[in-house]
PDB file of C-alpha atoms in Angstrom:
ATOM      1  CA  MET A   1       0.000   0.000   0.000  1.00  0.00           C
ATOM      2  CA  THR A   2       2.149   2.815  -1.175  1.00  0.00           C
ATOM      3  CA  SER A   3       0.167   4.708  -3.752  1.00  0.00           C
ATOM      4  CA  THR A   4      -1.444   7.924  -2.587  1.00  0.00           C
ATOM      5  CA  THR A   5      -2.653   8.934  -6.022  1.00  0.00           C
ATOM      6  CA  GLY A   6      -6.344   8.725  -6.762  1.00  0.00           C
ATOM      7  CA  SER A   7      -8.304   5.784  -8.017  1.00  0.00           C
ATOM      8  CA  PRO A   8      -8.051   5.117 -11.767  1.00  0.00           C
ATOM      9  CA  ARG A   9     -11.864   5.288 -11.917  1.00  0.00           C
ATOM     10  CA  PRO A  10     -13.750   8.611 -11.669  1.00  0.00           C
ATOM     11  CA  SER A  11     -15.053   9.433  -8.199  1.00  0.00           C
ATOM     12  CA  SER A  12     -17.145  11.910  -6.262  1.00  0.00           C
ATOM     13  CA  LEU A  13     -15.278  11.205  -3.011  1.00  0.00           C
ATOM     14  CA  ASP A  14     -14.534  14.297  -0.941  1.00  0.00           C
ATOM     15  CA  PRO A  15     -11.031  15.397  -2.059  1.00  0.00           C
ATOM     16  CA  GLU A  16      -9.923  15.854   1.581  1.00  0.00           C
ATOM     17  CA  ILE A  17     -10.732  12.200   2.316  1.00  0.00           C
ATOM     18  CA  ALA A  18      -9.221  11.031  -0.988  1.00  0.00           C
ATOM     19  CA  ALA A  19      -5.953  12.851  -0.216  1.00  0.00           C
ATOM     20  CA  ARG A  20      -5.567  10.908   3.056  1.00  0.00           C
ATOM     21  CA  LEU A  21      -5.948   7.405   1.553  1.00  0.00           C
ATOM     22  CA  LYS A  22      -2.979   5.164   0.843  1.00  0.00           C
ATOM     23  CA  ARG A  23      -3.992   2.800  -1.934  1.00  0.00           C
ATOM     24  CA  SER A  24      -2.597  -0.323  -3.515  1.00  0.00           C
ATOM     25  CA  ALA A  25      -1.022  -0.039  -6.963  1.00  0.00           C
ATOM     26  CA  ASP A  26      -4.457  -0.705  -8.486  1.00  0.00           C
ATOM     27  CA  GLY A  27      -6.104   2.114  -6.503  1.00  0.00           C
ATOM     28  CA  LEU A  28      -7.792  -0.031  -3.849  1.00  0.00           C
ATOM     29  CA  VAL A  29      -8.010   0.026  -0.060  1.00  0.00           C
ATOM     30  CA  PRO A  30      -8.959  -3.058   1.982  1.00  0.00           C
ATOM     31  CA  ALA A  31     -12.210  -2.593   3.890  1.00  0.00           C
ATOM     32  CA  ILE A  32     -12.890  -4.792   6.907  1.00  0.00           C
ATOM     33  CA  ALA A  33     -16.596  -5.220   7.658  1.00  0.00           C
ATOM     34  CA  GLN A  34     -17.311  -5.702  11.359  1.00  0.00           C
ATOM     35  CA  GLN A  35     -20.636  -6.232  13.157  1.00  0.00           C
ATOM     36  CA  TYR A  36     -21.122  -2.956  15.013  1.00  0.00           C
ATOM     37  CA  ASP A  37     -22.626  -4.300  18.240  1.00  0.00           C
ATOM     38  CA  THR A  38     -20.657  -7.524  18.789  1.00  0.00           C
ATOM     39  CA  GLY A  39     -17.291  -6.730  17.200  1.00  0.00           C
ATOM     40  CA  GLU A  40     -17.520  -9.884  15.052  1.00  0.00           C
ATOM     41  CA  VAL A  41     -15.285  -9.594  11.977  1.00  0.00           C
ATOM     42  CA  LEU A  42     -17.477 -10.425   8.986  1.00  0.00           C
ATOM     43  CA  MET A  43     -15.509 -10.051   5.774  1.00  0.00           C
ATOM     44  CA  LEU A  44     -12.843  -8.211   3.841  1.00  0.00           C
ATOM     45  CA  GLY A  45     -13.733  -6.346   0.685  1.00  0.00           C
ATOM     46  CA  TRP A  46     -11.978  -3.806  -1.499  1.00  0.00           C
ATOM     47  CA  MET A  47     -12.949  -0.182  -2.078  1.00  0.00           C
ATOM     48  CA  ASP A  48     -11.705   2.419  -4.464  1.00  0.00           C
ATOM     49  CA  ASP A  49     -12.550   6.091  -4.013  1.00  0.00           C
ATOM     50  CA  GLU A  50     -15.966   5.790  -5.665  1.00  0.00           C
ATOM     51  CA  ALA A  51     -16.938   2.695  -3.647  1.00  0.00           C
ATOM     52  CA  LEU A  52     -16.013   4.561  -0.467  1.00  0.00           C
ATOM     53  CA  HIS A  53     -17.992   7.604  -1.625  1.00  0.00           C
ATOM     54  CA  ARG A  54     -21.055   5.437  -2.295  1.00  0.00           C
ATOM     55  CA  THR A  55     -20.663   3.698   1.077  1.00  0.00           C
ATOM     56  CA  LEU A  56     -20.438   7.018   2.915  1.00  0.00           C
ATOM     57  CA  THR A  57     -23.382   8.592   1.107  1.00  0.00           C
ATOM     58  CA  THR A  58     -25.850   5.692   0.797  1.00  0.00           C
ATOM     59  CA  GLY A  59     -25.376   3.948   4.143  1.00  0.00           C
ATOM     60  CA  ARG A  60     -24.870   0.610   2.377  1.00  0.00           C
ATOM     61  CA  CYS A  61     -21.518  -1.059   1.714  1.00  0.00           C
ATOM     62  CA  THR A  62     -20.330  -0.771  -1.846  1.00  0.00           C
ATOM     63  CA  TYR A  63     -17.238  -2.711  -2.876  1.00  0.00           C
ATOM     64  CA  TRP A  64     -15.091  -3.000  -5.995  1.00  0.00           C
ATOM     65  CA  SER A  65     -14.973  -6.528  -7.387  1.00  0.00           C
ATOM     66  CA  ARG A  66     -11.420  -7.259  -8.490  1.00  0.00           C
ATOM     67  CA  SER A  67     -12.501 -10.308 -10.507  1.00  0.00           C
ATOM     68  CA  ARG A  68     -15.577  -8.802 -12.208  1.00  0.00           C
ATOM     69  CA  ARG A  69     -14.085  -5.285 -12.362  1.00  0.00           C
ATOM     70  CA  GLU A  70     -17.334  -3.656 -11.274  1.00  0.00           C
ATOM     71  CA  TYR A  71     -19.016  -2.169  -8.216  1.00  0.00           C
ATOM     72  CA  TRP A  72     -21.296  -4.306  -6.105  1.00  0.00           C
ATOM     73  CA  VAL A  73     -23.533  -3.349  -3.220  1.00  0.00           C
ATOM     74  CA  LYS A  74     -23.646  -5.945  -0.474  1.00  0.00           C
ATOM     75  CA  GLY A  75     -27.130  -7.433  -0.425  1.00  0.00           C
ATOM     76  CA  ASP A  76     -28.366  -6.348  -3.850  1.00  0.00           C
ATOM     77  CA  THR A  77     -28.438  -9.923  -5.143  1.00  0.00           C
ATOM     78  CA  SER A  78     -28.312 -11.972  -1.922  1.00  0.00           C
ATOM     79  CA  GLY A  79     -30.572  -9.901   0.313  1.00  0.00           C
ATOM     80  CA  HIS A  80     -27.787 -10.012   2.932  1.00  0.00           C
ATOM     81  CA  PHE A  81     -27.427  -6.284   3.448  1.00  0.00           C
ATOM     82  CA  GLN A  82     -24.758  -4.379   5.313  1.00  0.00           C
ATOM     83  CA  TRP A  83     -26.199  -1.225   6.843  1.00  0.00           C
ATOM     84  CA  VAL A  84     -23.322   1.142   7.626  1.00  0.00           C
ATOM     85  CA  LYS A  85     -23.029   2.420  11.189  1.00  0.00           C
ATOM     86  CA  SER A  86     -19.542   3.983  10.972  1.00  0.00           C
ATOM     87  CA  VAL A  87     -16.452   4.105   8.778  1.00  0.00           C
ATOM     88  CA  ALA A  88     -12.943   4.655  10.152  1.00  0.00           C
ATOM     89  CA  LEU A  89      -9.524   4.942   8.564  1.00  0.00           C
ATOM     90  CA  ASP A  90      -6.670   3.171  10.356  1.00  0.00           C
ATOM     91  CA  CYS A  91      -3.582   4.962  11.678  1.00  0.00           C
ATOM     92  CA  ASP A  92      -1.611   4.298   8.465  1.00  0.00           C
ATOM     93  CA  ALA A  93      -4.502   5.435   6.247  1.00  0.00           C
ATOM     94  CA  ASP A  94      -4.290   2.174   4.280  1.00  0.00           C
ATOM     95  CA  THR A  95      -7.234   0.174   5.691  1.00  0.00           C
ATOM     96  CA  LEU A  96     -10.882   0.971   6.330  1.00  0.00           C
ATOM     97  CA  LEU A  97     -12.969  -0.411   9.185  1.00  0.00           C
ATOM     98  CA  VAL A  98     -16.645  -0.389   8.290  1.00  0.00           C
ATOM     99  CA  LYS A  99     -18.918  -1.141  11.224  1.00  0.00           C
ATOM    100  CA  VAL A 100     -22.187  -2.501   9.918  1.00  0.00           C
ATOM    101  CA  ASP A 101     -25.458  -4.073  10.918  1.00  0.00           C
ATOM    102  CA  GLN A 102     -25.251  -7.300   8.922  1.00  0.00           C
ATOM    103  CA  VAL A 103     -28.527  -8.826   7.752  1.00  0.00           C
ATOM    104  CA  GLY A 104     -28.047 -12.524   7.016  1.00  0.00           C
ATOM    105  CA  ALA A 105     -24.786 -14.087   5.916  1.00  0.00           C
ATOM    106  CA  ALA A 106     -21.765 -11.914   5.173  1.00  0.00           C
ATOM    107  CA  CYS A 107     -19.852 -14.600   3.272  1.00  0.00           C
ATOM    108  CA  HIS A 108     -20.655 -15.605  -0.300  1.00  0.00           C
ATOM    109  CA  THR A 109     -20.660 -19.247   0.918  1.00  0.00           C
ATOM    110  CA  GLY A 110     -23.692 -18.541   3.087  1.00  0.00           C
ATOM    111  CA  ALA A 111     -21.721 -18.511   6.356  1.00  0.00           C
ATOM    112  CA  ARG A 112     -22.240 -15.725   8.870  1.00  0.00           C
ATOM    113  CA  THR A 113     -18.615 -14.600   8.424  1.00  0.00           C
ATOM    114  CA  CYS A 114     -15.846 -15.320   5.958  1.00  0.00           C
ATOM    115  CA  PHE A 115     -13.619 -16.401   8.839  1.00  0.00           C
ATOM    116  CA  ASP A 116     -15.492 -19.416  10.249  1.00  0.00           C
ATOM    117  CA  ALA A 117     -14.421 -22.269   7.970  1.00  0.00           C
ATOM    118  CA  ASP A 118     -10.631 -22.374   8.142  1.00  0.00           C
ATOM    119  CA  VAL A 119      -9.503 -21.560  11.689  1.00  0.00           C
ATOM    120  CA  LEU A 120      -5.716 -21.849  11.943  1.00  0.00           C
ATOM    121  CA  LEU A 121      -5.419 -21.261  15.692  1.00  0.00           C
ATOM    122  CA  LYS A 122      -8.070 -21.352  18.422  1.00  0.00           C
ATOM    123  CA  ASP A 123      -8.067 -19.732  21.862  1.00  0.00           C
ATOM    124  CA  ALA A 124      -7.359 -23.076  23.559  1.00  0.00           C
ATOM    125  CA  ASP A 125      -4.373 -23.635  21.270  1.00  0.00           C
ATOM    126  CA  LEU A 126      -3.093 -20.168  22.059  1.00  0.00           C
ATOM    127  CA  LYS A 127      -3.347 -20.758  25.806  1.00  0.00           C
ATOM    128  CA  ASP A 128      -1.398 -24.003  25.398  1.00  0.00           C
ATOM    129  CA  ALA A 129       1.233 -22.174  23.345  1.00  0.00           C
ATOM    130  CA  ASP A 130       1.478 -19.469  26.027  1.00  0.00           C
ATOM    131  CA  ARG A 131       1.994 -22.119  28.708  1.00  0.00           C
ATOM    132  CA  LYS A 132       4.628 -23.910  26.658  1.00  0.00           C
ATOM    133  CA  GLY A 133       6.362 -20.617  25.928  1.00  0.00           C
ATOM    134  CA  ALA A 134       6.445 -19.747  29.629  1.00  0.00           C
ATOM    135  CA  ASP A 135       7.943 -23.166  30.426  1.00  0.00           C
ATOM    136  CA  LEU A 136      10.616 -22.686  27.764  1.00  0.00           C
ATOM    137  CA  ARG A 137      11.494 -19.167  28.862  1.00  0.00           C
ATOM    138  CA  GLY A 138      11.916 -20.096  32.526  1.00  0.00           C
ATOM    139  CA  ALA A 139      11.687 -17.651  35.372  1.00  0.00           C
ATOM    140  CA  GLY A 140      12.770 -14.099  34.713  1.00  0.00           C
ATOM    141  CA  PRO A 141      14.553 -11.849  37.230  1.00  0.00           C
ATOM    142  CA  GLU A 142      11.250 -10.519  38.586  1.00  0.00           C
ATOM    143  CA  ASP A 143      10.062 -14.083  39.231  1.00  0.00           C
ATOM    144  CA  ALA A 144      13.265 -14.857  41.132  1.00  0.00           C
ATOM    145  CA  GLU A 145      12.858 -11.743  43.247  1.00  0.00           C
ATOM    146  CA  ALA A 146       9.262 -12.572  44.075  1.00  0.00           C
ATOM    147  CA  ALA A 147      10.290 -16.055  45.140  1.00  0.00           C
ATOM    148  CA  GLY A 148      13.006 -14.669  47.425  1.00  0.00           C
ATOM    149  CA  SER A 149      15.716 -16.651  45.691  1.00  0.00           C
ATOM    150  CA  GLY A 150      18.566 -14.417  46.633  1.00  0.00           C
ATOM    151  CA  ALA A 151      18.591 -12.749  43.242  1.00  0.00           C
ATOM    152  CA  PRO A 152      19.715  -9.109  43.118  1.00  0.00           C
ATOM    153  CA  GLY A 153      17.161  -6.854  44.735  1.00  0.00           C
ATOM    154  CA  SER A 154      15.581  -9.683  46.735  1.00  0.00           C
ATOM    155  CA  GLY A 155      16.976  -8.490  50.039  1.00  0.00           C
ATOM    156  CA  GLN A 156      18.586 -11.874  50.726  1.00  0.00           C
TER     157      GLN A 156
END
């Protein structure tokens, strides 16, 4: 994401907003759709300046389809609408967070989210990894002090 020049497609996006965006070489910005009230991450889509303009002005998510090379409004064909609650630009200005009220499935497969089917690491796995990591690291200086082991600063 290095390009700051405008989208190659014409747009009505506010020039002040457009000037802040950092786009991919093809003029796109990733847009993460998140359920506004639960924080559930729903999907990732791509927006150019015009898709962002349409999203901001219509209250419905509009994305740019990289494969079909056209705009699509979430829900127009599926009935699974995304009603926009807020749109934020991340600290690097290269990713959008669109908080939505999702009606129906967000994923084209019919799943609630695009991130349900192929989980690479679960919370339980992470806790096990944390435990194993702690065992491998051993006790640090602060742990030795707390245990009164005679380590520097322990008062022994």
